Short mmCIF file of C-alpha atoms in Angstrom, two decimals:
data_model
loop_
_atom_site.label_atom_id
_atom_site.label_comp_id
_atom_site.label_asym_id
_atom_site.label_seq_id
_atom_site.Cartn_x
_atom_site.Cartn_y
_atom_site.Cartn_z
CA MET A 1 39.93 203.83 194.80
CA LEU A 2 40.52 200.16 193.98
CA ARG A 3 37.74 198.65 191.87
CA LEU A 4 37.53 194.88 191.29
CA GLY A 5 34.44 193.08 190.05
CA ARG A 6 31.41 194.62 191.74
CA ARG A 7 33.41 195.96 194.68
CA GLU A 8 35.13 199.25 195.42
CA PHE A 9 37.69 199.72 198.19
CA GLU A 10 38.96 202.89 199.78
CA PRO A 11 42.74 203.47 199.65
CA ARG A 12 43.32 202.42 203.28
CA GLU A 13 40.81 199.57 203.26
CA PRO A 14 42.63 196.21 203.63
CA VAL A 15 41.47 193.39 201.37
CA VAL A 16 41.97 189.67 201.93
CA MET A 17 42.50 187.35 198.96
CA ALA A 18 42.02 183.67 199.87
CA ILE A 19 44.08 181.03 198.08
CA VAL A 20 42.23 178.08 196.53
CA ASN A 21 44.62 175.78 194.70
CA ARG A 22 43.16 173.42 192.10
CA THR A 23 46.38 171.42 192.05
CA PRO A 24 47.26 167.97 193.41
CA ASP A 25 50.74 169.08 194.51
CA SER A 26 50.52 172.57 196.03
CA PHE A 27 53.33 173.27 198.48
CA TYR A 28 51.08 174.10 201.44
CA ASP A 29 47.86 172.07 201.32
CA ARG A 30 49.19 169.16 199.23
CA GLY A 31 46.11 168.98 197.03
CA ALA A 32 43.44 169.48 199.71
CA THR A 33 41.30 171.55 197.31
CA PHE A 34 42.07 169.72 194.09
CA ARG A 35 38.61 168.13 193.97
CA ASP A 36 35.53 170.31 193.46
CA GLU A 37 33.69 169.56 196.71
CA PRO A 38 36.48 170.51 199.16
CA ALA A 39 37.44 173.46 196.94
CA LEU A 40 33.91 174.86 197.06
CA ALA A 41 33.82 174.29 200.82
CA ARG A 42 37.07 176.26 201.09
CA VAL A 43 35.53 179.13 199.11
CA GLU A 44 32.47 179.17 201.38
CA GLN A 45 34.64 179.18 204.50
CA ALA A 46 36.93 181.91 203.17
CA VAL A 47 34.01 184.17 202.27
CA ALA A 48 32.45 183.60 205.69
CA GLU A 49 35.76 184.53 207.35
CA GLY A 50 35.97 187.82 205.46
CA ALA A 51 37.80 187.18 202.19
CA ALA A 52 36.70 189.59 199.46
CA ILE A 53 38.74 187.86 196.75
CA ILE A 54 39.11 184.17 195.91
CA ASP A 55 42.35 183.43 194.04
CA ILE A 56 42.11 180.22 192.03
CA GLY A 57 45.25 178.57 190.70
CA GLY A 58 45.63 175.57 188.43
CA VAL A 59 49.44 175.20 188.44
CA LYS A 60 51.70 175.22 191.49
CA ALA A 61 54.39 177.88 191.43
CA GLY A 62 57.35 175.57 192.00
CA PRO A 63 58.95 172.99 189.73
CA GLY A 64 57.08 169.76 189.14
CA GLU A 65 55.14 167.76 186.61
CA GLU A 66 54.35 169.70 183.43
CA VAL A 67 50.86 171.19 183.31
CA THR A 68 49.72 172.18 179.83
CA ALA A 69 47.48 175.17 179.16
CA GLU A 70 44.67 172.74 178.36
CA GLU A 71 45.06 170.98 181.71
CA GLU A 72 45.33 174.27 183.58
CA ALA A 73 42.09 175.43 181.95
CA ARG A 74 40.40 172.12 182.79
CA ARG A 75 41.26 172.62 186.45
CA THR A 76 40.10 176.24 186.64
CA VAL A 77 37.50 177.30 184.06
CA GLY A 78 34.55 175.19 185.20
CA PHE A 79 35.37 175.94 188.81
CA VAL A 80 35.39 179.69 188.13
CA ALA A 81 31.96 179.38 186.54
CA GLU A 82 30.60 177.48 189.55
CA VAL A 83 32.04 179.95 192.06
CA ARG A 84 30.54 182.77 190.01
CA ARG A 85 27.14 181.03 190.14
CA ARG A 86 27.23 180.34 193.89
CA PHE A 87 28.89 183.56 195.02
CA PRO A 88 27.82 186.31 192.60
CA ASP A 89 29.37 189.13 194.63
CA VAL A 90 32.76 187.63 195.42
CA ILE A 91 35.76 188.83 193.42
CA ILE A 92 37.21 185.92 191.46
CA SER A 93 40.91 186.04 190.69
CA VAL A 94 42.82 183.46 188.66
CA ASP A 95 46.54 182.91 189.18
CA THR A 96 47.87 182.29 185.66
CA TRP A 97 50.59 183.57 183.37
CA ARG A 98 49.02 182.24 180.14
CA ALA A 99 46.89 184.43 177.88
CA GLU A 100 44.82 181.51 176.58
CA VAL A 101 43.91 180.46 180.11
CA GLY A 102 43.18 184.07 181.01
CA GLU A 103 40.80 184.31 178.08
CA ALA A 104 38.93 181.17 179.11
CA VAL A 105 38.53 182.14 182.78
CA CYS A 106 37.38 185.64 181.88
CA GLU A 107 34.69 184.09 179.70
CA ALA A 108 33.69 182.01 182.75
CA GLY A 109 33.37 185.06 185.00
CA ALA A 110 36.78 185.96 186.47
CA ASP A 111 37.25 189.55 187.65
CA LEU A 112 41.03 189.64 188.10
CA LEU A 113 44.06 188.01 186.47
CA ASN A 114 46.90 187.44 188.93
CA ASP A 115 50.05 187.32 186.79
CA ALA A 116 52.62 186.06 189.30
CA TRP A 117 55.35 185.60 186.68
CA GLY A 118 55.89 189.22 185.70
CA GLY A 119 54.36 189.51 182.25
CA VAL A 120 56.21 186.57 180.72
CA ASP A 121 53.23 186.28 178.34
CA PRO A 122 52.51 189.86 177.24
CA GLY A 123 49.19 188.70 175.82
CA LEU A 124 47.74 188.29 179.32
CA ALA A 125 47.51 192.07 179.83
CA GLU A 126 45.81 192.32 176.45
CA VAL A 127 43.21 189.81 177.63
CA ALA A 128 42.62 191.84 180.80
CA ALA A 129 42.12 194.95 178.68
CA ARG A 130 39.73 193.22 176.29
CA TYR A 131 37.52 191.94 179.11
CA GLY A 132 37.87 195.01 181.33
CA VAL A 133 39.10 192.95 184.28
CA GLY A 134 41.81 193.71 186.81
CA LEU A 135 45.47 192.71 186.58
CA VAL A 136 48.16 192.03 189.17
CA CYS A 137 51.60 193.11 187.89
CA THR A 138 54.31 191.17 189.71
CA HIS A 139 58.08 191.30 189.94
CA ALA A 140 59.51 187.84 189.31
CA GLY A 141 63.11 188.72 188.57
CA ARG A 142 62.58 187.91 184.88
CA ALA A 143 62.47 184.24 185.83
CA GLU A 144 60.80 181.63 183.68
CA PRO A 145 57.58 180.22 185.17
CA ARG A 146 57.99 177.45 187.72
CA THR A 147 61.74 177.91 188.16
CA ARG A 148 63.60 178.64 191.37
CA PRO A 149 66.16 181.45 191.63
CA HIS A 150 69.84 180.49 191.61
CA ARG A 151 72.46 182.95 192.83
CA ILE A 152 70.36 185.86 191.59
CA GLU A 153 71.77 189.33 192.23
CA TYR A 154 70.44 192.88 192.08
CA ASP A 155 72.26 196.19 192.42
CA ASP A 156 69.11 197.37 194.21
CA VAL A 157 66.29 194.84 194.46
CA VAL A 158 63.61 197.42 195.27
CA ALA A 159 64.64 199.67 192.39
CA ASP A 160 64.28 196.67 190.09
CA ILE A 161 60.89 195.81 191.61
CA LEU A 162 59.66 199.35 191.03
CA ASP A 163 60.99 199.50 187.48
CA VAL A 164 59.34 196.22 186.48
CA THR A 165 56.00 196.49 188.27
CA VAL A 166 55.31 200.13 187.44
CA GLY A 167 56.32 199.46 183.84
CA LEU A 168 53.91 196.53 183.62
CA ALA A 169 51.14 198.58 185.26
CA GLU A 170 51.60 201.50 182.88
CA ARG A 171 51.62 199.15 179.87
CA ALA A 172 48.40 197.52 181.11
CA VAL A 173 46.64 200.87 181.40
CA ALA A 174 47.91 201.91 177.96
CA LEU A 175 46.37 198.72 176.56
CA GLY A 176 43.03 199.57 178.16
CA VAL A 177 43.01 197.83 181.54
CA PRO A 178 41.08 200.11 183.94
CA ARG A 179 43.63 202.03 185.98
CA GLU A 180 41.63 201.54 189.17
CA SER A 181 41.84 197.76 188.66
CA VAL A 182 45.62 197.39 188.37
CA LEU A 183 47.77 196.28 191.33
CA ILE A 184 51.51 195.82 191.78
CA ASP A 185 53.14 192.97 193.73
CA PRO A 186 56.81 192.78 194.85
CA GLY A 187 56.75 189.01 194.28
CA HIS A 188 58.20 187.66 197.51
CA ASP A 189 60.35 184.54 196.79
CA PHE A 190 59.85 184.88 193.01
CA GLY A 191 63.26 185.50 191.49
CA LYS A 192 64.61 186.41 194.94
CA ASN A 193 66.54 184.95 197.81
CA THR A 194 65.42 185.41 201.41
CA ARG A 195 67.42 188.61 201.94
CA HIS A 196 65.83 190.12 198.82
CA SER A 197 62.33 189.33 200.10
CA LEU A 198 63.11 190.77 203.53
CA GLU A 199 64.41 193.97 201.95
CA ALA A 200 61.34 194.18 199.70
CA THR A 201 59.20 193.98 202.84
CA ARG A 202 61.27 196.50 204.76
CA ARG A 203 61.05 199.00 201.89
CA LEU A 204 57.46 198.29 200.90
CA GLY A 205 56.59 201.93 201.50
CA GLU A 206 58.48 202.79 198.32
CA MET A 207 56.01 200.69 196.33
CA VAL A 208 53.06 202.25 198.13
CA ALA A 209 54.43 205.71 197.30
CA THR A 210 54.01 205.02 193.56
CA GLY A 211 50.24 205.34 194.03
CA TRP A 212 49.46 201.87 192.66
CA PRO A 213 47.63 199.56 195.11
CA VAL A 214 50.10 197.02 196.47
CA LEU A 215 49.32 193.31 196.81
CA VAL A 216 51.55 191.07 198.90
CA SER A 217 51.65 187.29 198.72
CA LEU A 218 53.47 186.30 201.90
CA SER A 219 51.63 183.26 203.13
CA ASN A 220 53.93 180.53 204.50
CA LYS A 221 56.60 181.27 201.92
CA ASP A 222 60.20 180.12 201.93
CA PHE A 223 61.61 183.49 203.00
CA VAL A 224 59.53 183.19 206.18
CA GLY A 225 60.66 179.60 206.67
CA GLU A 226 64.34 180.41 206.18
CA THR A 227 64.22 183.51 208.36
CA LEU A 228 62.83 181.52 211.29
CA ASP A 229 64.14 178.08 210.27
CA ARG A 230 60.64 176.61 210.25
CA PRO A 231 59.02 174.01 207.96
CA VAL A 232 55.98 174.88 205.86
CA LYS A 233 53.39 174.02 208.50
CA GLU A 234 55.10 176.18 211.15
CA ARG A 235 55.28 179.49 209.29
CA VAL A 236 51.95 181.06 210.26
CA VAL A 237 53.37 183.24 213.06
CA GLY A 238 56.13 184.56 210.81
CA THR A 239 53.62 185.16 208.03
CA LEU A 240 51.35 187.15 210.33
CA ALA A 241 54.27 189.22 211.62
CA THR A 242 55.21 190.06 208.03
CA THR A 243 51.56 190.85 207.30
CA ALA A 244 51.46 193.33 210.17
CA VAL A 245 54.60 195.11 208.94
CA SER A 246 53.24 195.20 205.39
CA ALA A 247 49.94 196.63 206.61
CA TRP A 248 51.71 199.33 208.61
CA LEU A 249 53.69 200.28 205.50
CA GLY A 250 50.55 200.55 203.39
CA ALA A 251 49.98 197.35 201.41
CA GLN A 252 46.31 196.88 200.58
CA VAL A 253 45.67 193.32 199.34
CA TYR A 254 46.89 190.16 201.12
CA ARG A 255 46.96 186.79 199.39
CA VAL A 256 46.68 184.23 202.20
CA HIS A 257 45.90 180.73 203.38
CA GLU A 258 44.73 181.76 206.89
CA VAL A 259 41.88 184.20 206.29
CA ALA A 260 40.47 184.69 209.81
CA GLU A 261 43.88 185.19 211.42
CA THR A 262 44.93 187.64 208.70
CA ARG A 263 41.74 189.68 209.14
CA GLN A 264 42.45 190.05 212.86
CA VAL A 265 45.99 191.24 212.18
CA LEU A 266 44.81 193.75 209.59
CA GLU A 267 42.06 195.08 211.83
CA MET A 268 44.46 195.44 214.76
CA VAL A 269 47.00 197.33 212.65
CA ALA A 270 44.29 199.56 211.20
CA SER A 271 43.07 200.42 214.70
CA ILE A 272 46.60 201.17 215.95
CA ALA A 273 47.11 203.41 212.91
CA GLY A 274 43.83 205.21 213.67
CA HIS A 275 42.01 204.09 210.52
CA ARG A 276 39.53 201.82 212.31
CA GLU A 277 37.55 202.15 215.54
CA PRO A 278 37.83 199.31 218.09
CA ALA A 279 35.00 196.80 217.77
CA VAL A 280 34.30 197.31 221.51
CA ALA A 281 35.54 200.12 223.76
CA ARG A 282 34.27 199.67 227.31
CA ARG A 283 37.45 199.60 229.33
CA GLY A 284 37.61 202.52 231.79
CA LEU A 285 34.22 203.80 230.63
CA ALA A 286 31.77 201.64 232.56
#
């Protein structure tokens, strides 16, 4: 059972996490939700389309202008509080690697801390434990935040992913984070080249076999773009194909830009796998 905020999810129940970037320079939407009004509209749309989790980020993942902890908090804390007020039942996640930002957003009502940089600040897990919120434990190849990989090598990338993410998850639980609120994430693109991310996808079942709920953040990423030789705005088809494979292999949470399309893919895979009844079944019966 996965428990986040006020919600509980069965082991095979897919969960959509919608991305809402509070940044002026995000790689995909180029700042479309930097201001409050469009960001709140995005939340409303995502919830209406079936997102259970809203993931709010105040710093883009890639290199760029420095964003201090104070500025990151300014972009996220008040917004978290407003989303909490308007959508009391939605699960609010914040994408941050900084303990001080984690503390501030938990005070404002966050339910989940999405640590995409692999525990670079060990204090973030301590914050999650203190507030009793969830934590995403990600493999980032031991990279520093906001850096791109350069000629990175692994003897076995999936073995490294398992070692890091399970280690972070076990540490979080030992600190007091509720076990049912801890997820592991292979960290596609983070500290990896395209072949590493493809292998992580192909062998995702090994992560699922650990028993920890698996979150995948695939949406329009560079490994999709390089695999198909497509620019950012033409990666949706590749993203959805990777989503389908990940769903078949047992991932549970999907961090995405396209909520409605992702939900259809997840429902179709679940029905093929026999975990979900068709919405309508009239063919050959009437």
